[in-house]
CSV table of C-alpha atoms and ligand atoms in Angstrom, one decimal:
chain,number,residue,atom,x,y,z
D,52,UNK,CA,-64.5,-22.9,24.2
D,53,UNK,CA,-67.7,-21.5,25.4
D,54,UNK,CA,-67.6,-17.7,24.2
D,55,UNK,CA,-69.9,-14.5,24.7
D,56,UNK,CA,-70.2,-11.4,23.1
D,57,UNK,CA,-69.6,-8.4,25.2
D,58,UNK,CA,-69.5,-4.2,24.5
D,59,UNK,CA,-67.1,-1.7,25.8
D,60,UNK,CA,-67.5,1.8,24.4
D,61,UNK,CA,-68.5,1.0,20.9
D,62,UNK,CA,-66.4,-1.9,20.5
D,63,UNK,CA,-68.1,-5.7,20.5
D,64,UNK,CA,-65.7,-8.3,21.2
D,65,UNK,CA,-65.7,-12.2,21.8
D,66,UNK,CA,-64.6,-13.7,25.3
D,67,UNK,CA,-64.1,-16.7,26.4
D,68,UNK,CA,-66.5,-17.6,29.7
D,69,UNK,CA,-66.9,-20.7,32.1
D,70,UNK,CA,-68.0,-20.5,35.4
D,71,UNK,CA,-64.3,-21.6,36.2
D,72,UNK,CA,-63.1,-17.9,36.2
D,73,UNK,CA,-65.8,-16.0,38.0
D,74,UNK,CA,-65.2,-15.0,41.7
D,75,UNK,CA,-67.4,-16.5,44.4
D,76,UNK,CA,-68.6,-13.0,44.7
D,77,UNK,CA,-69.6,-13.4,41.2
D,78,UNK,CA,-67.2,-11.1,39.4
D,79,UNK,CA,-64.7,-12.1,36.3
D,80,UNK,CA,-61.1,-12.8,37.5
D,81,UNK,CA,-59.2,-12.1,34.7
D,82,UNK,CA,-56.0,-13.7,35.6
D,83,UNK,CA,-57.9,-17.1,35.7
D,84,UNK,CA,-59.0,-16.4,32.1
D,85,UNK,CA,-57.6,-18.3,29.5
D,86,UNK,CA,-56.7,-14.6,27.5
D,87,UNK,CA,-56.8,-11.4,29.5
D,88,UNK,CA,-59.7,-9.3,29.4
D,89,UNK,CA,-60.0,-7.1,32.9
D,90,UNK,CA,-63.2,-5.1,32.6
D,91,UNK,CA,-62.8,-3.3,35.7
D,92,UNK,CA,-59.9,-1.2,33.6
D,93,UNK,CA,-62.7,0.0,31.5
D,94,UNK,CA,-62.0,3.1,32.6
D,95,UNK,CA,-58.2,2.9,32.1
D,96,UNK,CA,-58.9,2.3,28.1
D,97,UNK,CA,-61.4,5.0,28.5
D,98,UNK,CA,-58.7,7.4,29.4
D,99,UNK,CA,-56.6,6.4,26.2
D,100,UNK,CA,-59.6,7.2,24.4
D,101,UNK,CA,-60.1,10.7,25.6
D,102,UNK,CA,-56.4,11.0,26.2
D,103,UNK,CA,-56.0,10.5,22.1
D,104,UNK,CA,-59.3,12.6,21.2
D,105,UNK,CA,-57.9,15.7,23.4
D,106,UNK,CA,-54.7,15.0,21.9
D,107,UNK,CA,-56.1,14.9,18.4
D,108,UNK,CA,-57.9,18.4,19.2
D,109,UNK,CA,-54.9,19.5,20.1
D,110,UNK,CA,-53.7,19.1,16.6
D,111,UNK,CA,-51.2,16.6,16.9
D,112,UNK,CA,-51.3,13.7,14.3
D,113,UNK,CA,-52.1,10.1,15.1
D,114,UNK,CA,-52.0,8.0,12.0
D,115,UNK,CA,-50.6,5.0,13.7
D,116,UNK,CA,-51.5,3.4,17.3
D,117,UNK,CA,-49.2,0.9,18.6
D,118,UNK,CA,-50.6,-1.6,21.3
D,119,UNK,CA,-47.5,-3.8,22.0
D,120,UNK,CA,-49.2,-5.5,24.9
D,121,UNK,CA,-53.1,-6.1,23.4
D,122,UNK,CA,-54.6,-8.4,25.0
D,123,UNK,CA,-57.8,-9.8,22.9
D,124,UNK,CA,-57.5,-6.1,21.3
D,125,UNK,CA,-60.4,-4.3,23.2
D,126,UNK,CA,-58.3,-1.1,23.4
D,127,UNK,CA,-57.0,-0.8,19.5
D,128,UNK,CA,-60.7,-1.8,18.2
D,129,UNK,CA,-62.1,1.0,20.9
D,130,UNK,CA,-59.1,3.4,19.3
D,131,UNK,CA,-60.3,2.8,15.3
D,132,UNK,CA,-64.2,3.0,16.4
D,133,UNK,CA,-64.0,6.2,19.1
D,134,UNK,CA,-61.0,8.4,18.4
D,135,UNK,CA,-61.4,11.5,15.8
D,136,UNK,CA,-59.5,10.4,13.0
D,137,UNK,CA,-60.8,8.0,10.7
D,138,UNK,CA,-58.0,6.6,8.8
D,139,UNK,CA,-55.9,5.9,12.6
D,140,UNK,CA,-54.5,2.1,11.8
D,141,UNK,CA,-53.8,0.2,14.7
D,142,UNK,CA,-50.7,-2.4,15.5
D,143,UNK,CA,-51.1,-4.9,18.0
D,144,UNK,CA,-49.0,-7.7,19.4
D,145,UNK,CA,-49.6,-9.9,22.3
D,146,UNK,CA,-46.8,-12.9,23.5
D,147,UNK,CA,-50.1,-15.0,23.5
D,148,UNK,CA,-51.2,-16.6,20.3
D,149,UNK,CA,-54.8,-16.7,21.4
D,150,UNK,CA,-55.0,-13.8,22.3
D,151,UNK,CA,-53.6,-12.7,18.9
D,152,UNK,CA,-56.7,-15.1,17.2
D,153,UNK,CA,-59.4,-13.2,19.3
D,154,UNK,CA,-58.0,-10.1,18.0
D,155,UNK,CA,-58.4,-10.9,14.7
D,156,UNK,CA,-62.1,-12.4,15.2
D,157,UNK,CA,-62.8,-9.0,17.4
D,158,UNK,CA,-61.5,-6.9,14.7
D,159,UNK,CA,-64.0,-8.9,11.8
D,160,UNK,CA,-66.6,-8.3,14.3
D,161,UNK,CA,-66.6,-4.9,14.1
D,162,UNK,CA,-65.5,-4.9,10.8
D,163,UNK,CA,-62.1,-3.1,11.6
D,164,UNK,CA,-60.2,-6.0,10.2
D,165,UNK,CA,-57.7,-3.9,7.2
D,166,UNK,CA,-57.4,-1.0,10.0
D,167,UNK,CA,-55.7,-3.3,12.9
D,168,UNK,CA,-52.6,-5.8,12.3
D,169,UNK,CA,-52.0,-7.8,14.9
D,170,UNK,CA,-49.1,-10.2,15.5
D,171,UNK,CA,-47.6,-13.0,17.9
D,172,UNK,CA,-44.8,-11.3,19.2
D,173,UNK,CA,-42.4,-10.5,22.4
D,174,UNK,CA,-43.9,-6.7,22.6
D,175,UNK,CA,-40.4,-4.9,22.7
D,176,UNK,CA,-39.1,-7.0,19.6
D,177,UNK,CA,-42.8,-5.5,17.8
D,178,UNK,CA,-41.6,-1.7,18.8
D,179,UNK,CA,-38.3,-2.3,17.7
D,180,UNK,CA,-39.6,-3.9,14.5
D,181,UNK,CA,-42.1,-1.1,13.6
D,182,UNK,CA,-39.1,1.2,13.7
D,183,UNK,CA,-36.6,-0.8,11.5
D,184,UNK,CA,-39.6,-1.1,9.3
D,185,UNK,CA,-40.1,2.5,9.4
D,186,UNK,CA,-43.7,2.7,10.2
D,187,UNK,CA,-44.8,6.1,11.5
D,188,UNK,CA,-45.4,5.7,15.6
D,189,UNK,CA,-47.7,8.4,16.3
D,190,UNK,CA,-49.3,7.0,19.7
D,191,UNK,CA,-48.2,3.5,21.9
D,192,UNK,CA,-50.0,2.6,24.8
D,193,UNK,CA,-48.0,0.0,27.6
D,194,UNK,CA,-50.1,-2.0,29.4
D,195,UNK,CA,-48.7,-4.8,31.0
D,196,UNK,CA,-48.8,-7.1,33.8
D,197,UNK,CA,-47.0,-5.3,36.6
D,198,UNK,CA,-43.9,-2.5,35.7
D,199,UNK,CA,-44.1,-1.1,32.2
D,200,UNK,CA,-40.4,-0.2,32.8
D,201,UNK,CA,-39.0,-3.2,31.0
D,202,UNK,CA,-40.9,-1.8,27.8
D,203,UNK,CA,-39.8,1.9,28.2
D,204,UNK,CA,-36.7,1.8,25.6
D,205,UNK,CA,-38.1,0.3,22.8
D,206,UNK,CA,-41.2,2.1,23.0
D,207,UNK,CA,-39.4,5.5,23.0
D,208,UNK,CA,-36.9,4.2,19.9
D,209,UNK,CA,-39.8,3.3,18.0
D,210,UNK,CA,-41.4,6.8,18.1
D,211,UNK,CA,-41.2,9.2,15.8
D,212,UNK,CA,-40.5,13.3,15.6
D,213,UNK,CA,-43.4,13.3,18.2
D,214,UNK,CA,-45.8,10.9,19.8
D,215,UNK,CA,-48.4,10.2,22.6
D,216,UNK,CA,-47.4,7.7,24.6
D,217,UNK,CA,-49.8,6.0,27.5
D,218,UNK,CA,-48.1,4.4,30.4
D,219,UNK,CA,-50.2,1.4,33.1
D,220,UNK,CA,-48.4,0.6,36.1
D,221,UNK,CA,-50.2,-2.0,38.4
D,222,UNK,CA,-47.2,-2.6,40.6
D,223,UNK,CA,-47.9,-0.3,43.4
D,224,UNK,CA,-46.6,-1.9,46.4
D,225,UNK,CA,-43.0,-1.0,44.8
D,226,UNK,CA,-44.2,2.7,43.6
D,227,UNK,CA,-45.9,3.3,47.0
D,228,UNK,CA,-42.9,2.4,48.6
D,229,UNK,CA,-44.3,-0.8,50.7
D,230,UNK,CA,-41.4,-2.7,49.2
D,231,UNK,CA,-38.5,-0.4,49.5
D,232,UNK,CA,-36.0,-2.6,47.7
D,233,UNK,CA,-37.8,-3.6,44.9
D,234,UNK,CA,-38.2,0.4,44.4
D,235,UNK,CA,-34.9,0.8,44.8
D,236,UNK,CA,-33.6,-2.1,41.9
D,237,UNK,CA,-36.4,-1.4,39.9
D,238,UNK,CA,-36.6,2.4,39.8
D,239,UNK,CA,-33.4,3.2,41.2
D,240,UNK,CA,-35.2,5.5,43.6
D,241,UNK,CA,-35.6,5.6,47.4
D,242,UNK,CA,-39.4,5.5,48.2
D,243,UNK,CA,-40.7,5.6,51.8
D,244,UNK,CA,-44.1,5.4,52.7
D,245,UNK,CA,-45.6,8.7,53.3
D,246,UNK,CA,-48.7,10.8,54.0
D,247,UNK,CA,-48.9,11.3,50.4
D,248,UNK,CA,-47.5,7.8,49.0
D,249,UNK,CA,-49.9,7.4,46.5
D,250,UNK,CA,-48.6,10.6,44.4
D,251,UNK,CA,-44.9,9.6,45.1
D,252,UNK,CA,-45.8,6.9,43.0
D,253,UNK,CA,-47.1,8.6,40.6
D,254,UNK,CA,-43.9,11.0,40.4
D,255,UNK,CA,-41.7,8.1,40.3
D,256,UNK,CA,-43.4,6.3,37.7
D,257,UNK,CA,-42.9,9.8,35.6
D,258,UNK,CA,-39.6,10.5,36.5
D,259,UNK,CA,-37.4,6.8,35.4
D,260,UNK,CA,-39.7,7.7,32.2
D,261,UNK,CA,-38.7,11.0,31.4
D,262,UNK,CA,-34.8,9.6,32.7
D,263,UNK,CA,-35.6,6.8,30.1
D,264,UNK,CA,-36.3,9.3,27.4
D,265,UNK,CA,-34.0,11.7,28.6
D,266,UNK,CA,-30.7,9.5,27.2
D,267,UNK,CA,-32.4,8.7,24.0
D,268,UNK,CA,-32.9,12.7,23.3
D,269,UNK,CA,-36.5,12.8,23.6
D,270,UNK,CA,-38.1,15.3,25.7
D,271,UNK,CA,-41.2,14.5,27.5
D,272,UNK,CA,-44.1,16.5,28.6
D,273,UNK,CA,-46.4,14.8,31.5
D,274,UNK,CA,-50.2,15.5,30.1
D,275,UNK,CA,-52.4,13.6,32.6
D,276,UNK,CA,-51.7,11.0,35.5
D,277,UNK,CA,-54.3,8.8,37.1
D,278,UNK,CA,-54.1,6.7,40.2
D,279,UNK,CA,-57.1,4.2,40.6
D,280,UNK,CA,-57.0,1.1,43.1
D,281,UNK,CA,-55.3,-1.1,41.2
D,282,UNK,CA,-53.5,1.1,38.6
D,283,UNK,CA,-51.5,3.9,38.1
D,284,UNK,CA,-51.9,5.5,34.4
D,285,UNK,CA,-49.7,8.2,32.6
D,286,UNK,CA,-50.2,10.2,29.0
D,287,UNK,CA,-47.6,12.0,27.7
D,288,UNK,CA,-46.5,13.9,24.6
D,289,UNK,CA,-42.6,12.9,23.8
D,290,UNK,CA,-40.6,14.8,21.0
D,291,UNK,CA,-37.3,14.0,19.5
D,292,UNK,CA,-34.9,17.0,21.2
D,293,UNK,CA,-32.2,16.9,23.1
D,294,UNK,CA,-32.1,20.6,24.3
D,295,UNK,CA,-35.9,19.5,25.5
D,296,UNK,CA,-34.6,16.1,27.2
D,297,UNK,CA,-32.2,18.5,29.3
D,298,UNK,CA,-35.4,20.8,30.3
D,299,UNK,CA,-37.2,17.6,31.1
D,300,UNK,CA,-34.2,15.9,33.3
D,301,UNK,CA,-34.2,19.5,35.3
D,302,UNK,CA,-37.4,18.7,36.4
D,303,UNK,CA,-36.2,15.3,38.3
D,304,UNK,CA,-35.3,15.8,42.1
D,305,UNK,CA,-36.0,15.1,45.4
D,306,UNK,CA,-39.0,14.8,48.2
D,307,UNK,CA,-37.6,16.5,51.7
D,308,UNK,CA,-39.1,14.8,54.5
D,309,UNK,CA,-39.0,16.2,57.7
D,310,UNK,CA,-39.3,14.6,61.3
D,311,UNK,CA,-42.7,14.4,61.3
D,312,UNK,CA,-42.9,12.6,58.2
D,313,UNK,CA,-43.8,15.8,56.5
D,314,UNK,CA,-42.9,16.8,53.5
D,315,UNK,CA,-40.9,20.5,53.3
D,316,UNK,CA,-39.7,20.6,49.8
D,317,UNK,CA,-39.0,19.6,46.4
D,318,UNK,CA,-35.0,19.5,45.7
D,319,UNK,CA,-33.9,19.6,41.8
D,320,UNK,CA,-30.7,17.1,41.2
D,321,UNK,CA,-27.8,18.8,42.3
D,322,UNK,CA,-29.4,21.0,44.4
D,323,UNK,CA,-28.7,21.0,48.3
D,324,UNK,CA,-31.6,21.2,50.6
D,325,UNK,CA,-31.5,24.4,53.1
D,326,UNK,CA,-31.9,23.6,56.7
D,327,UNK,CA,-31.2,19.3,55.8
D,328,UNK,CA,-33.7,16.7,55.2
D,329,UNK,CA,-34.7,13.7,57.5
D,330,UNK,CA,-35.5,11.1,54.3
D,331,UNK,CA,-35.1,12.0,51.0
D,332,UNK,CA,-37.7,10.5,48.8
D,333,UNK,CA,-36.4,10.2,44.8
D,334,UNK,CA,-35.4,10.7,42.4
D,335,UNK,CA,-38.7,11.3,41.0
D,336,UNK,CA,-40.7,14.1,38.8
D,337,UNK,CA,-41.3,17.6,40.8
D,338,UNK,CA,-42.8,19.2,37.4
D,339,UNK,CA,-46.4,19.5,36.4
D,340,UNK,CA,-48.7,16.5,35.9
D,341,UNK,CA,-51.1,17.4,34.5
D,342,UNK,CA,-51.3,20.0,31.4
D,343,UNK,CA,-54.1,22.0,31.8
D,344,UNK,CA,-55.3,22.5,28.5
D,345,UNK,CA,-55.4,19.1,27.9
D,346,UNK,CA,-57.3,18.0,30.9
D,347,UNK,CA,-60.3,20.4,29.9
D,348,UNK,CA,-60.1,19.0,26.5
D,349,UNK,CA,-60.3,15.3,27.9
D,350,UNK,CA,-63.3,16.5,29.8
D,351,UNK,CA,-65.1,18.0,27.1
D,352,UNK,CA,-64.4,15.1,25.1
D,353,UNK,CA,-66.0,12.7,27.8
D,354,UNK,CA,-69.3,14.7,27.6
D,355,UNK,CA,-69.1,14.6,23.4
D,356,UNK,CA,-68.4,11.2,22.9
D,357,UNK,CA,-71.3,8.5,24.2
D,358,UNK,CA,-68.9,5.3,25.1
D,359,UNK,CA,-67.6,7.0,28.1
D,360,UNK,CA,-68.2,5.5,31.8
D,361,UNK,CA,-69.6,8.4,34.0
D,362,UNK,CA,-67.2,7.2,36.5
D,363,UNK,CA,-64.6,8.3,34.2
D,364,UNK,CA,-66.0,11.6,33.3
D,365,UNK,CA,-66.1,12.2,37.7
D,366,UNK,CA,-62.3,10.9,38.2
D,367,UNK,CA,-61.3,13.9,35.2
D,368,UNK,CA,-63.8,16.2,37.2
D,369,UNK,CA,-62.2,15.9,40.7
D,370,UNK,CA,-58.8,16.0,39.2
D,371,UNK,CA,-59.7,19.5,37.4
D,372,UNK,CA,-60.2,20.7,41.1
D,373,UNK,CA,-56.7,19.8,41.8
D,374,UNK,CA,-54.4,20.2,39.1
D,375,UNK,CA,-54.3,24.2,39.3
D,376,UNK,CA,-53.3,23.7,43.3
D,377,UNK,CA,-49.5,24.8,43.4
D,378,UNK,CA,-48.6,22.3,45.6
D,379,UNK,CA,-46.3,19.0,45.8
D,380,UNK,CA,-48.1,15.9,47.8
D,381,UNK,CA,-51.1,15.9,50.2
D,382,UNK,CA,-52.1,16.1,53.3
D,383,UNK,CA,-54.0,12.9,54.9
D,384,UNK,CA,-56.5,14.9,56.9
D,385,UNK,CA,-57.3,11.4,59.2
D,386,UNK,CA,-54.0,11.0,59.7
D,387,UNK,CA,-53.7,14.6,61.3
D,388,UNK,CA,-56.7,14.5,63.2
D,389,UNK,CA,-55.8,11.5,64.8
D,390,UNK,CA,-52.2,13.2,66.2
D,391,UNK,CA,-55.0,16.2,67.2
D,392,UNK,CA,-56.9,14.1,68.7
D,393,UNK,CA,-60.1,15.2,67.0
D,394,UNK,CA,-62.6,14.0,64.7
D,395,UNK,CA,-62.3,14.5,61.2
D,396,UNK,CA,-64.2,17.3,59.9
D,397,UNK,CA,-66.4,17.5,56.5
D,398,UNK,CA,-64.0,17.9,54.1
D,399,UNK,CA,-66.1,20.9,52.4
D,400,UNK,CA,-65.5,23.0,55.7
D,401,UNK,CA,-61.7,22.5,55.9
D,402,UNK,CA,-61.4,23.3,52.5
D,403,UNK,CA,-63.3,26.3,53.2
D,404,UNK,CA,-61.8,27.4,55.8
D,405,UNK,CA,-58.1,27.1,54.3
D,406,UNK,CA,-59.6,29.1,51.4
D,407,UNK,CA,-60.7,31.8,53.9
D,408,UNK,CA,-56.8,31.6,55.5
D,409,UNK,CA,-56.1,32.4,51.9
D,410,UNK,CA,-55.1,29.1,50.3
D,411,UNK,CA,-55.7,27.0,48.1
D,412,UNK,CA,-57.6,23.5,48.4
D,413,UNK,CA,-59.4,20.4,46.9
D,414,UNK,CA,-59.7,17.1,47.7
D,415,UNK,CA,-57.0,14.8,46.0
D,416,UNK,CA,-58.1,12.3,43.4
D,417,UNK,CA,-54.8,10.0,44.7
D,418,UNK,CA,-57.1,9.4,48.2
D,419,UNK,CA,-60.1,10.2,49.6
D,420,UNK,CA,-59.1,10.8,52.9
D,421,UNK,CA,-56.5,13.1,51.3
D,422,UNK,CA,-56.3,17.0,51.0
D,423,UNK,CA,-54.6,19.5,48.4
D,424,UNK,CA,-53.8,22.6,49.4
D,425,UNK,CA,-50.6,25.2,49.0
D,426,UNK,CA,-50.8,25.7,53.2
D,427,UNK,CA,-48.2,24.7,55.5
D,428,UNK,CA,-48.8,21.6,58.0
D,429,UNK,CA,-49.1,24.6,60.7
D,430,UNK,CA,-51.9,25.8,59.0
D,431,UNK,CA,-53.9,22.9,58.1
D,432,UNK,CA,-53.6,22.1,61.8
D,433,UNK,CA,-55.3,25.4,62.4
D,434,UNK,CA,-58.1,24.8,59.9
D,435,UNK,CA,-58.6,21.2,61.3
D,436,UNK,CA,-59.3,22.8,65.0
D,437,UNK,CA,-61.2,25.7,63.5
D,438,UNK,CA,-63.7,23.3,61.3
D,439,UNK,CA,-64.3,20.7,64.1
D,440,UNK,CA,-65.2,23.6,66.4
D,441,UNK,CA,-62.3,23.0,68.3
D,442,UNK,CA,-60.7,26.5,68.3
X,986,SAM,C1,-52.5,-6.7,31.3
X,986,SAM,S1,-52.6,-7.2,29.8
X,986,SAM,C2,-52.9,-6.0,28.9
X,986,SAM,C3,-54.4,-5.5,28.4
X,986,SAM,C4,-54.9,-4.8,27.2
X,986,SAM,N1,-53.9,-4.2,26.9
X,986,SAM,C5,-56.4,-4.3,27.9
X,986,SAM,O1,-56.4,-3.2,27.1
X,986,SAM,O2,-57.1,-4.9,27.6
X,986,SAM,C6,-51.2,-7.5,29.3
X,986,SAM,C7,-50.7,-8.6,28.1
X,986,SAM,O3,-49.8,-8.8,28.1
X,986,SAM,C8,-49.1,-10.0,27.3
X,986,SAM,N2,-47.9,-10.3,27.4
X,986,SAM,C9,-47.1,-10.4,28.6
X,986,SAM,N3,-45.6,-10.5,28.5
X,986,SAM,C10,-45.7,-10.0,27.0
X,986,SAM,C11,-44.4,-9.5,26.4
X,986,SAM,N4,-43.0,-10.0,26.8
X,986,SAM,N5,-44.8,-9.4,24.9
X,986,SAM,C12,-46.0,-9.0,24.5
X,986,SAM,N6,-46.9,-9.2,25.3
X,986,SAM,C13,-46.7,-10.2,26.4
X,986,SAM,C14,-50.0,-11.0,28.0
X,986,SAM,O4,-50.5,-12.0,27.5
X,986,SAM,C15,-51.5,-10.2,28.3
X,986,SAM,O5,-52.3,-10.3,27.5
């Protein structure tokens, strides 16, 4: 098989190369390759590196990194070379034996073979075996095709007292409500398409992880969430705690949607919505999605570390703009403008108008046509009209 050596961050790695998996537009099509490597997920791997560096900066222990769906081990090798601990050890598995051959050769290429253990295995069995072998699992990265939900149970069981967990989901059709029945059977959640569907997807993913952790008596704290065209990534701190798991479960609930499709309130599980709802979306996570200190540390590390893509750092800056605004969901400015029959104003002007009215406002990384603000819809409409010169 013809190969080339590629680079991502500080890692070098062999990848098979053939014209048969180059698309017409000249780009690699990962699903046509004999082993999995997706160059468009470099930003996702950057986030794992920055998340782990931020976690380490918080004084948390990371002796081990577990990647049970490893492909050719680019992520694991990057963790060994690019995080802040010299004695971190990686455990990787993949169901595909060719991928594991590549893992081993790639570890040698980076002189990391003594710190990377890799094995052909089903991801669930691999994680449960780490638990029964009493390997201290301090961090886990679940990056499957589609939904990570099938791996929640074994991942949570494998971790020790406290761990860093990264989840990636690519089943965005289900999570954002396009395939409502799939969402219902997979996540046990009713998801209707809304203006802020991408955030709903992130909250359903977090909520389903919190539920799985809760019955295993683990408290989950979301640290960071990120949406990109083809995936949602969420980072968490997970800790063994019966009372903590109850506290986390108290931040599960529903979003109340009115006749116009706008979000009116968040209803914790068991509460009754005042004034009724036209539709209720959930159950999902209604708590904070970002830990401020953690995101600031990720940003610092994106500057301190030279292996990070500029777009990764830019994405974190964008999240910093919205993370402090106390508002669930966001407004799609184009949709509101079309209902008002006005042109879309410049976003900066609209944000200024909302701030002058006394609200917080920012763009949202979830949707480039979206705006996050604590203003009610009536005032968002007023601000749109004034910033497009109609009032
Ligand atoms: C999205 S890729 C992972 C990419 C990798 N984490 C990275 O950052 O490049 C998913 C991988 O999971 C593997 N896989 C699929 N089902 C599996 C299972 N049940 N157990 C272990 N690996 C599995 C596939 O062979 C594939 O390499």
